[in-house]
mmCIF file of C-alpha atoms in Angstrom:
data_model
loop_
_atom_site.group_PDB
_atom_site.id
_atom_site.type_symbol
_atom_site.label_atom_id
_atom_site.label_comp_id
_atom_site.label_asym_id
_atom_site.label_seq_id
_atom_site.Cartn_x
_atom_site.Cartn_y
_atom_site.Cartn_z
ATOM 1 C CA MET H 167 -13.064 -13.874 -9.047
ATOM 2 C CA VAL H 168 -9.331 -14.309 -8.709
ATOM 3 C CA GLU H 169 -7.044 -13.847 -11.661
ATOM 4 C CA PHE H 170 -3.458 -15.080 -11.623
ATOM 5 C CA ARG H 171 -1.354 -13.977 -14.539
ATOM 6 C CA GLN H 172 2.328 -14.738 -14.370
ATOM 7 C CA GLY H 173 5.023 -12.832 -16.141
ATOM 8 C CA ASN H 174 5.798 -9.151 -16.309
ATOM 9 C CA ARG H 175 2.899 -7.924 -18.387
ATOM 10 C CA PRO H 176 1.409 -4.465 -18.306
ATOM 11 C CA ALA H 177 -1.613 -3.615 -16.173
ATOM 12 C CA ALA H 178 -2.738 -0.058 -14.692
ATOM 13 C CA VAL H 179 0.737 8.725 -10.219
ATOM 14 C CA SER H 180 2.622 15.403 -5.490
ATOM 15 C CA ARG H 181 1.226 16.288 -2.582
ATOM 16 C CA ARG H 182 3.887 15.322 -0.053
ATOM 17 C CA GLY H 183 7.143 15.552 -1.980
ATOM 18 C CA LEU H 184 8.583 17.718 0.761
ATOM 19 C CA LEU H 185 8.339 14.787 3.147
ATOM 20 C CA ILE H 186 10.943 12.893 1.202
ATOM 21 C CA GLY H 187 13.249 15.781 0.449
ATOM 22 C CA ALA H 188 16.591 16.613 2.004
ATOM 23 C CA ALA H 189 16.064 14.529 5.149
ATOM 24 C CA ALA H 190 15.333 11.407 3.142
ATOM 25 C CA VAL H 191 18.299 12.040 0.862
ATOM 26 C CA GLY H 192 20.658 12.136 3.808
ATOM 27 C CA ALA H 193 19.330 8.853 5.145
ATOM 28 C CA ALA H 194 19.527 6.898 1.916
ATOM 29 C CA PHE H 195 20.439 3.234 1.436
ATOM 30 C CA PRO H 196 20.897 2.050 5.023
ATOM 31 C CA LEU H 197 20.909 -1.563 3.925
ATOM 32 C CA THR H 198 23.578 -1.357 1.285
ATOM 33 C CA GLY H 199 25.673 1.695 1.968
ATOM 34 C CA LEU H 200 25.934 2.052 -1.811
ATOM 35 C CA ALA H 201 24.657 4.602 -4.272
ATOM 36 C CA PRO H 202 21.733 3.201 -6.278
ATOM 37 C CA ARG H 203 23.598 2.934 -9.568
ATOM 38 C CA LEU H 204 26.231 0.772 -7.908
ATOM 39 C CA ALA H 205 23.852 -1.336 -5.881
ATOM 40 C CA VAL H 206 23.019 -3.770 -8.668
ATOM 41 C CA ALA H 207 26.561 -4.386 -9.889
ATOM 42 C CA ASN H 208 28.086 -7.864 -9.915
ATOM 43 C CA ALA H 209 24.792 -9.698 -9.506
ATOM 44 C CA PRO H 210 25.282 -13.218 -8.105
ATOM 45 C CA THR H 211 24.051 -16.436 -9.629
ATOM 46 C CA VAL H 212 20.319 -16.910 -9.075
ATOM 47 C CA THR H 213 19.744 -19.338 -6.222
ATOM 48 C CA LYS H 214 15.992 -19.062 -5.582
ATOM 49 C CA THR H 215 12.794 -18.505 -7.577
ATOM 50 C CA LEU H 216 9.930 -16.772 -5.802
ATOM 51 C CA LYS H 217 6.436 -15.780 -6.947
ATOM 52 C CA LEU H 218 5.357 -12.303 -5.881
ATOM 53 C CA ALA H 219 1.662 -11.381 -6.006
ATOM 54 C CA TRP H 220 0.813 -7.720 -6.451
ATOM 55 C CA ASN H 221 -1.652 -5.460 -8.172
ATOM 56 C CA THR H 222 0.342 -4.186 -11.129
ATOM 57 C CA GLY H 223 -2.088 -1.291 -11.498
ATOM 58 C CA ALA H 224 -1.108 0.148 -8.106
ATOM 59 C CA VAL H 225 1.465 2.887 -8.723
ATOM 60 C CA CYS H 226 2.684 2.654 -5.126
ATOM 61 C CA GLY H 227 4.027 -0.795 -6.047
ATOM 62 C CA ALA H 228 6.427 0.753 -8.567
ATOM 63 C CA PRO H 229 9.482 -0.186 -6.446
ATOM 64 C CA VAL H 230 8.552 -3.838 -6.982
ATOM 65 C CA ALA H 231 8.961 -3.225 -10.714
ATOM 66 C CA VAL H 232 12.176 -1.330 -9.999
ATOM 67 C CA ALA H 233 13.546 -4.290 -8.045
ATOM 68 C CA GLN H 234 12.820 -6.515 -11.013
ATOM 69 C CA HIS H 235 13.891 -4.350 -13.927
ATOM 70 C CA LYS H 236 16.831 -2.575 -12.289
ATOM 71 C CA GLY H 237 18.322 -5.846 -11.047
ATOM 72 C CA PHE H 238 17.864 -5.593 -7.273
ATOM 73 C CA PHE H 239 16.244 -9.027 -7.064
ATOM 74 C CA ALA H 240 19.039 -10.524 -9.169
ATOM 75 C CA LYS H 241 21.615 -8.833 -6.965
ATOM 76 C CA HIS H 242 20.214 -10.799 -4.039
ATOM 77 C CA GLY H 243 20.225 -14.091 -5.939
ATOM 78 C CA LEU H 244 16.507 -14.153 -6.699
ATOM 79 C CA ASN H 245 14.477 -14.927 -9.790
ATOM 80 C CA VAL H 246 11.124 -13.290 -9.068
ATOM 81 C CA GLU H 247 8.055 -14.179 -11.089
ATOM 82 C CA PHE H 248 5.213 -11.686 -10.908
ATOM 83 C CA VAL H 249 1.666 -12.861 -10.263
ATOM 84 C CA ASN H 250 -0.810 -10.143 -11.199
ATOM 85 C CA PHE H 251 -3.570 -10.498 -8.649
ATOM 86 C CA ALA H 252 -7.187 -9.405 -8.918
ATOM 87 C CA GLY H 253 -9.573 -10.558 -6.218
ATOM 88 C CA THR H 254 -10.451 -10.339 -2.554
ATOM 89 C CA THR H 255 -7.835 -10.020 0.165
ATOM 90 C CA GLU H 256 -8.959 -13.351 1.591
ATOM 91 C CA SER H 257 -8.245 -14.938 -1.796
ATOM 92 C CA LEU H 258 -4.830 -13.296 -1.940
ATOM 93 C CA LEU H 259 -3.890 -14.465 1.540
ATOM 94 C CA GLU H 260 -5.151 -17.964 0.737
ATOM 95 C CA ALA H 261 -3.058 -17.935 -2.450
ATOM 96 C CA ILE H 262 0.058 -17.014 -0.490
ATOM 97 C CA ALA H 263 -0.649 -19.471 2.305
ATOM 98 C CA SER H 264 -1.269 -22.327 -0.148
ATOM 99 C CA GLY H 265 1.843 -21.680 -2.249
ATOM 100 C CA LYS H 266 0.259 -20.208 -5.370
ATOM 101 C CA ALA H 267 2.450 -17.245 -4.463
ATOM 102 C CA ASP H 268 5.322 -16.945 -2.011
ATOM 103 C CA VAL H 269 5.007 -13.293 -1.081
ATOM 104 C CA GLY H 270 2.460 -10.525 -1.566
ATOM 105 C CA HIS H 271 2.329 -6.735 -1.609
ATOM 106 C CA GLY H 272 -0.790 -5.025 -0.277
ATOM 107 C CA MET H 273 -2.434 -2.549 2.087
ATOM 108 C CA ALA H 274 -2.169 -3.104 5.842
ATOM 109 C CA LEU H 275 -5.704 -1.905 6.506
ATOM 110 C CA ARG H 276 -6.953 -4.389 3.925
ATOM 111 C CA TRP H 277 -4.997 -7.294 5.443
ATOM 112 C CA LEU H 278 -5.402 -6.968 9.214
ATOM 113 C CA LYS H 279 -8.980 -8.175 9.633
ATOM 114 C CA PRO H 280 -8.569 -11.199 7.293
ATOM 115 C CA LEU H 281 -5.304 -12.134 9.033
ATOM 116 C CA GLU H 282 -7.340 -12.563 12.207
ATOM 117 C CA GLN H 283 -8.725 -15.713 10.557
ATOM 118 C CA GLY H 284 -5.361 -17.439 10.911
ATOM 119 C CA PHE H 285 -3.908 -17.577 7.387
ATOM 120 C CA ASP H 286 -0.373 -18.982 7.345
ATOM 121 C CA VAL H 287 0.995 -15.631 6.202
ATOM 122 C CA LYS H 288 3.237 -13.236 8.109
ATOM 123 C CA ILE H 289 3.818 -9.541 7.532
ATOM 124 C CA ALA H 290 7.567 -9.098 7.083
ATOM 125 C CA ALA H 291 7.913 -5.398 6.294
ATOM 126 C CA GLY H 292 6.208 -2.092 5.798
ATOM 127 C CA VAL H 293 7.136 -0.498 2.487
ATOM 128 C CA HIS H 294 5.748 3.049 2.362
ATOM 129 C CA GLY H 295 2.962 5.407 3.317
ATOM 130 C CA GLY H 296 0.676 7.590 1.277
ATOM 131 C CA CYS H 297 -1.723 5.772 -1.083
ATOM 132 C CA MET H 298 -5.135 7.042 -0.044
ATOM 133 C CA ARG H 299 -7.019 10.304 -0.442
ATOM 134 C CA LEU H 300 -10.326 11.743 0.741
ATOM 135 C CA LEU H 301 -11.663 14.129 -1.902
ATOM 136 C CA ALA H 302 -14.737 16.347 -1.842
ATOM 137 C CA ALA H 303 -16.584 18.227 -4.562
ATOM 138 C CA LYS H 304 -14.952 21.621 -5.115
ATOM 139 C CA SER H 305 -18.387 23.138 -5.656
ATOM 140 C CA GLY H 306 -19.602 21.913 -2.273
ATOM 141 C CA GLY H 307 -17.403 24.193 -0.203
ATOM 142 C CA ILE H 308 -16.307 21.376 2.126
ATOM 143 C CA THR H 309 -12.785 21.976 3.422
ATOM 144 C CA ASP H 310 -12.347 19.598 6.359
ATOM 145 C CA LEU H 311 -13.561 16.365 7.920
ATOM 146 C CA LYS H 312 -16.216 18.077 10.038
ATOM 147 C CA GLY H 313 -17.776 19.414 6.865
ATOM 148 C CA LEU H 314 -18.556 15.833 5.847
ATOM 149 C CA LYS H 315 -20.676 15.027 8.903
ATOM 150 C CA GLY H 316 -24.062 13.861 7.677
ATOM 151 C CA LYS H 317 -22.800 13.549 4.118
ATOM 152 C CA THR H 318 -22.402 10.583 1.746
ATOM 153 C CA ILE H 319 -18.938 9.314 0.831
ATOM 154 C CA ALA H 320 -18.420 7.097 -2.198
ATOM 155 C CA VAL H 321 -16.195 4.033 -1.673
ATOM 156 C CA ALA H 322 -15.318 0.984 -3.756
ATOM 157 C CA ASP H 323 -16.430 -1.474 -1.052
ATOM 158 C CA LEU H 324 -17.403 -1.465 2.605
ATOM 159 C CA SER H 325 -14.170 -3.174 3.653
ATOM 160 C CA SER H 326 -12.111 -0.636 1.750
ATOM 161 C CA PRO H 327 -8.862 0.359 3.474
ATOM 162 C CA ALA H 328 -9.736 3.949 2.565
ATOM 163 C CA LYS H 329 -13.082 3.614 4.349
ATOM 164 C CA HIS H 330 -11.285 2.167 7.376
ATOM 165 C CA PHE H 331 -8.602 4.836 7.447
ATOM 166 C CA PHE H 332 -10.840 7.857 7.045
ATOM 167 C CA SER H 333 -13.315 6.338 9.521
ATOM 168 C CA ILE H 334 -10.436 6.400 11.990
ATOM 169 C CA LEU H 335 -9.823 10.079 11.228
ATOM 170 C CA PHE H 336 -13.535 10.870 11.636
ATOM 171 C CA SER H 337 -13.580 9.077 14.971
ATOM 172 C CA LYS H 338 -10.657 11.149 16.213
ATOM 173 C CA GLN H 339 -12.612 14.284 15.276
ATOM 174 C CA GLY H 340 -15.556 13.153 17.388
ATOM 175 C CA ILE H 341 -17.590 12.059 14.362
ATOM 176 C CA ASP H 342 -19.079 8.565 14.542
ATOM 177 C CA PRO H 343 -18.144 7.029 11.154
ATOM 178 C CA ASN H 344 -20.845 4.391 11.498
ATOM 179 C CA LYS H 345 -23.691 6.826 12.243
ATOM 180 C CA ASP H 346 -22.682 10.315 11.164
ATOM 181 C CA VAL H 347 -21.408 9.390 7.701
ATOM 182 C CA ASP H 348 -23.142 7.440 4.944
ATOM 183 C CA TRP H 349 -20.689 5.196 3.058
ATOM 184 C CA ARG H 350 -22.089 4.202 -0.329
ATOM 185 C CA VAL H 351 -20.524 1.704 -2.756
ATOM 186 C CA PHE H 352 -19.824 2.552 -6.407
ATOM 187 C CA PRO H 353 -17.412 1.053 -8.964
ATOM 188 C CA GLY H 354 -13.917 2.445 -8.403
ATOM 189 C CA ASP H 355 -13.622 4.286 -11.710
ATOM 190 C CA LEU H 356 -17.070 5.841 -11.240
ATOM 191 C CA LEU H 357 -16.606 7.239 -7.744
ATOM 192 C CA ALA H 358 -16.100 10.759 -9.082
ATOM 193 C CA VAL H 359 -19.175 10.380 -11.305
ATOM 194 C CA ALA H 360 -21.222 9.665 -8.176
ATOM 195 C CA VAL H 361 -20.104 13.037 -6.816
ATOM 196 C CA GLU H 362 -20.828 14.787 -10.106
ATOM 197 C CA LYS H 363 -24.378 13.372 -10.053
ATOM 198 C CA GLY H 364 -24.918 14.456 -6.458
ATOM 199 C CA GLU H 365 -25.221 10.868 -5.218
ATOM 200 C CA ALA H 366 -22.244 11.473 -2.913
ATOM 201 C CA GLN H 367 -20.406 14.526 -1.646
ATOM 202 C CA ALA H 368 -16.940 12.960 -1.361
ATOM 203 C CA VAL H 369 -14.741 10.057 -2.461
ATOM 204 C CA ALA H 370 -12.476 7.881 -0.297
ATOM 205 C CA HIS H 371 -10.157 5.745 -2.406
ATOM 206 C CA TRP H 372 -6.524 5.385 -3.471
ATOM 207 C CA ASP H 373 -4.111 6.261 -6.258
ATOM 208 C CA PRO H 374 -3.901 6.165 -9.192
ATOM 209 C CA VAL H 375 -7.669 6.628 -9.329
ATOM 210 C CA THR H 376 -7.834 9.470 -6.801
ATOM 211 C CA TYR H 377 -4.825 11.179 -8.364
ATOM 212 C CA ALA H 378 -6.689 11.280 -11.673
ATOM 213 C CA PHE H 379 -9.818 12.572 -9.935
ATOM 214 C CA LEU H 380 -7.845 15.327 -8.222
ATOM 215 C CA LYS H 381 -6.067 16.277 -11.420
ATOM 216 C CA SER H 382 -9.426 16.768 -13.146
ATOM 217 C CA GLY H 383 -9.934 19.900 -11.054
ATOM 218 C CA ASN H 384 -13.468 19.038 -9.923
ATOM 219 C CA LEU H 385 -12.472 17.682 -6.508
ATOM 220 C CA VAL H 386 -10.373 19.019 -3.652
ATOM 221 C CA GLU H 387 -8.262 17.031 -1.191
ATOM 222 C CA ILE H 388 -9.614 16.975 2.365
ATOM 223 C CA ALA H 389 -7.166 14.501 3.908
ATOM 224 C CA THR H 390 -4.750 11.703 3.066
ATOM 225 C CA ASN H 391 -3.315 8.781 4.962
ATOM 226 C CA LEU H 392 -0.278 10.936 5.729
ATOM 227 C CA THR H 393 -2.398 13.551 7.505
ATOM 228 C CA GLY H 394 -1.236 14.667 10.946
ATOM 229 C CA GLU H 395 0.141 11.909 13.151
ATOM 230 C CA TYR H 396 0.095 9.475 10.215
ATOM 231 C CA VAL H 397 2.916 11.206 8.361
ATOM 232 C CA ASN H 398 5.261 8.380 9.384
ATOM 233 C CA ARG H 399 2.821 5.463 9.290
ATOM 234 C CA THR H 400 3.179 2.738 6.673
ATOM 235 C CA CYS H 401 0.135 1.849 4.609
ATOM 236 C CA CYS H 402 1.441 -1.010 2.458
ATOM 237 C CA VAL H 403 3.199 -4.168 3.562
ATOM 238 C CA ILE H 404 4.938 -7.279 2.325
ATOM 239 C CA GLY H 405 3.469 -10.592 3.441
ATOM 240 C CA VAL H 406 5.346 -13.902 3.274
ATOM 241 C CA ARG H 407 4.131 -17.494 3.128
ATOM 242 C CA GLY H 408 4.619 -19.090 6.545
ATOM 243 C CA SER H 409 6.111 -22.274 5.143
ATOM 244 C CA LEU H 410 8.692 -20.245 3.200
ATOM 245 C CA LEU H 411 9.792 -18.625 6.441
ATOM 246 C CA ARG H 412 10.177 -22.027 8.032
ATOM 247 C CA GLU H 413 11.959 -23.610 5.057
ATOM 248 C CA ASP H 414 14.031 -20.763 3.605
ATOM 249 C CA LYS H 415 13.948 -17.619 5.716
ATOM 250 C CA ALA H 416 17.059 -16.353 3.911
ATOM 251 C CA ALA H 417 15.115 -16.164 0.632
ATOM 252 C CA ALA H 418 12.394 -14.089 2.277
ATOM 253 C CA ALA H 419 15.048 -11.818 3.784
ATOM 254 C CA ALA H 420 16.717 -11.402 0.398
ATOM 255 C CA LEU H 421 13.444 -10.335 -1.189
ATOM 256 C CA VAL H 422 12.667 -7.794 1.532
ATOM 257 C CA LYS H 423 16.171 -6.308 1.300
ATOM 258 C CA ALA H 424 15.906 -6.070 -2.485
ATOM 259 C CA VAL H 425 12.555 -4.266 -2.226
ATOM 260 C CA PHE H 426 13.952 -1.881 0.397
ATOM 261 C CA GLU H 427 16.838 -1.002 -1.885
ATOM 262 C CA ALA H 428 14.367 -0.436 -4.712
ATOM 263 C CA GLN H 429 12.273 1.783 -2.407
ATOM 264 C CA ASP H 430 15.311 3.942 -1.667
ATOM 265 C CA TYR H 431 16.230 4.034 -5.346
ATOM 266 C CA THR H 432 12.700 5.272 -6.056
ATOM 267 C CA VAL H 433 13.121 8.117 -3.556
ATOM 268 C CA HIS H 434 16.315 9.356 -5.202
ATOM 269 C CA HIS H 435 15.497 8.534 -8.828
ATOM 270 C CA PRO H 436 11.700 8.856 -9.213
ATOM 271 C CA GLU H 437 11.975 9.432 -12.964
ATOM 272 C CA GLU H 438 13.939 6.220 -13.453
ATOM 273 C CA ALA H 439 11.521 4.365 -11.196
ATOM 274 C CA ALA H 440 8.592 5.707 -13.217
ATOM 275 C CA LYS H 441 10.220 4.507 -16.429
ATOM 276 C CA ALA H 442 10.747 1.037 -14.940
ATOM 277 C CA TYR H 443 7.105 0.879 -13.889
ATOM 278 C CA GLN H 444 5.417 2.555 -16.875
ATOM 279 C CA GLN H 445 5.048 -0.696 -18.837
ATOM 280 C CA TYR H 446 2.406 -1.678 -16.259
ATOM 281 C CA SER H 447 0.554 1.626 -16.744
ATOM 282 C CA PRO H 448 1.286 2.579 -20.346
ATOM 283 C CA LYS H 449 -1.445 5.218 -20.588
ATOM 284 C CA THR H 450 -0.017 7.212 -17.675
ATOM 285 C CA SER H 451 2.650 9.809 -18.382
ATOM 286 C CA ILE H 452 6.045 9.674 -16.726
ATOM 287 C CA GLU H 453 5.274 13.075 -15.192
ATOM 288 C CA ASP H 454 2.113 11.788 -13.510
ATOM 289 C CA LEU H 455 3.857 8.657 -12.277
ATOM 290 C CA VAL H 456 6.674 10.741 -10.817
ATOM 291 C CA ALA H 457 4.171 13.042 -9.105
ATOM 292 C CA GLN H 458 2.497 10.100 -7.401
ATOM 293 C CA LEU H 459 5.757 8.464 -6.370
ATOM 294 C CA ARG H 460 6.977 11.715 -4.843
ATOM 295 C CA SER H 461 3.744 12.023 -2.884
ATOM 296 C CA GLN H 462 4.421 8.669 -1.187
ATOM 297 C CA THR H 463 6.918 7.987 1.588
ATOM 298 C CA HIS H 464 9.044 5.278 -0.012
ATOM 299 C CA HIS H 465 11.851 6.081 2.411
ATOM 300 C CA HIS H 466 9.669 4.742 5.235
ATOM 301 C CA HIS H 467 9.891 0.942 5.408
ATOM 302 C CA PRO H 468 9.690 -0.176 9.041
ATOM 303 C CA VAL H 469 10.530 -3.611 10.451
ATOM 304 C CA SER H 470 10.942 -5.174 13.911
ATOM 305 C CA ALA H 471 9.501 -3.317 16.904
ATOM 306 C CA ASN H 472 8.688 -0.239 14.826
ATOM 307 C CA LEU H 473 6.463 -2.161 12.427
ATOM 308 C CA LYS H 474 4.796 -4.159 15.189
ATOM 309 C CA LYS H 475 3.979 -0.877 16.915
ATOM 310 C CA GLU H 476 2.417 0.498 13.729
ATOM 311 C CA LEU H 477 0.379 -2.671 13.166
ATOM 312 C CA ALA H 478 -0.815 -2.677 16.781
ATOM 313 C CA SER H 479 -1.771 1.001 16.477
ATOM 314 C CA TYR H 480 -3.857 0.286 13.388
ATOM 315 C CA ALA H 481 -5.526 -2.622 15.184
ATOM 316 C CA ASP H 482 -6.284 -0.398 18.196
ATOM 317 C CA GLU H 483 -7.819 2.190 15.895
ATOM 318 C CA LEU H 484 -9.861 -0.460 14.112
ATOM 319 C CA LYS H 485 -11.284 -1.432 17.502
ATOM 320 C CA GLY H 486 -12.424 2.167 17.854
ATOM 321 C CA ILE H 487 -14.489 1.929 14.655
ATOM 322 C CA GLN H 488 -15.878 -1.541 15.514
ATOM 323 C CA VAL H 489 -13.823 -3.600 13.051
ATOM 324 C CA PHE H 490 -12.225 -5.537 15.914
ATOM 325 C CA LYS H 491 -13.955 -6.397 19.181
ATOM 326 C CA PRO H 492 -13.321 -4.113 22.191
ATOM 327 C CA ASN H 493 -11.433 -6.815 24.112
ATOM 328 C CA PHE H 494 -9.169 -7.731 21.177
ATOM 329 C CA ASP H 495 -5.513 -7.982 22.279
ATOM 330 C CA THR H 496 -3.868 -5.884 19.582
ATOM 331 C CA ALA H 497 -0.290 -6.176 20.863
ATOM 332 C CA LYS H 498 -0.543 -9.966 20.898
ATOM 333 C CA PHE H 499 -2.127 -9.897 17.458
ATOM 334 C CA ALA H 500 0.653 -7.726 15.999
ATOM 335 C CA ASP H 501 3.257 -10.067 17.447
ATOM 336 C CA LYS H 502 1.430 -13.080 15.959
ATOM 337 C CA ILE H 503 1.136 -11.763 12.419
ATOM 338 C CA TYR H 504 4.662 -10.299 12.161
ATOM 339 C CA ALA H 505 7.868 -12.123 11.221
ATOM 340 C CA ASP H 506 11.263 -10.466 11.489
ATOM 341 C CA VAL H 507 13.359 -11.571 8.520
ATOM 342 C CA VAL H 508 15.972 -8.814 8.267
ATOM 343 C CA ALA H 509 17.001 -8.057 11.860
#
């Protein structure tokens, strides 16, 4: 069932903070050339209203809240109405394509297969990496991917982006994710319970749920979607309604630029970003929100050829785990589903 709830109402957390340390600081704010506290000054008159669909419980979307509550959208002449989305990816893409929303924020590995169906939605930007974790029972002694061969992994659904991503990692280790691993579905909040009961030996999911599981001390982290070669791969993207691109590409560009500025603000001021977002996750402490934000690569927001290359790479890897057919033209597909709005 799909739920649309407009307005900025509350809904629903560091393992890779070093990745966004001094190097990220030196590369800050390429779009504006301004320090974050100055970036929102002298906001122009609002010229466009857009509806943005996102899961307000996803901590990695905190920069969207930052863009709203710190004035980055207003700076770019936008009035952005939030649509809190709960439902399938196909429903989300249909909502964007049909105009119930103008733009959406979601996971690339959740979107790619449905986009093959031809929704009038284009990916306009990558926004960050680092949402997903593979956790195993501490008592089980499993310390790497090979230790999970022949084991059961708890997932929220069989089209889960976490299942897809860690299947890719298994495949690259010579483990057939469709034969050598048993993926079993449990409700998201009960994934750790499945491990505690011995019904699974590991969990593949995303923050904030996996952050809470890890913090409990009963599970250990085996891998993340920033492991190895994926350290600079985006996991979440912004999608834009095709008709908006045709009718008002400048509005789509303004939104992407505002989100990018909010991403960079989040890198340099994670505490302030956490405070801006906390109303959507009131039961989570600022400290836990900051820890999660620092574990994500909000300085990495690719566009143009770089993003198309990342999307094509994901599609190639999905071929390897039988999500796409072997003869699927991934480069052509990436070019088809991408729209450059900020070049």
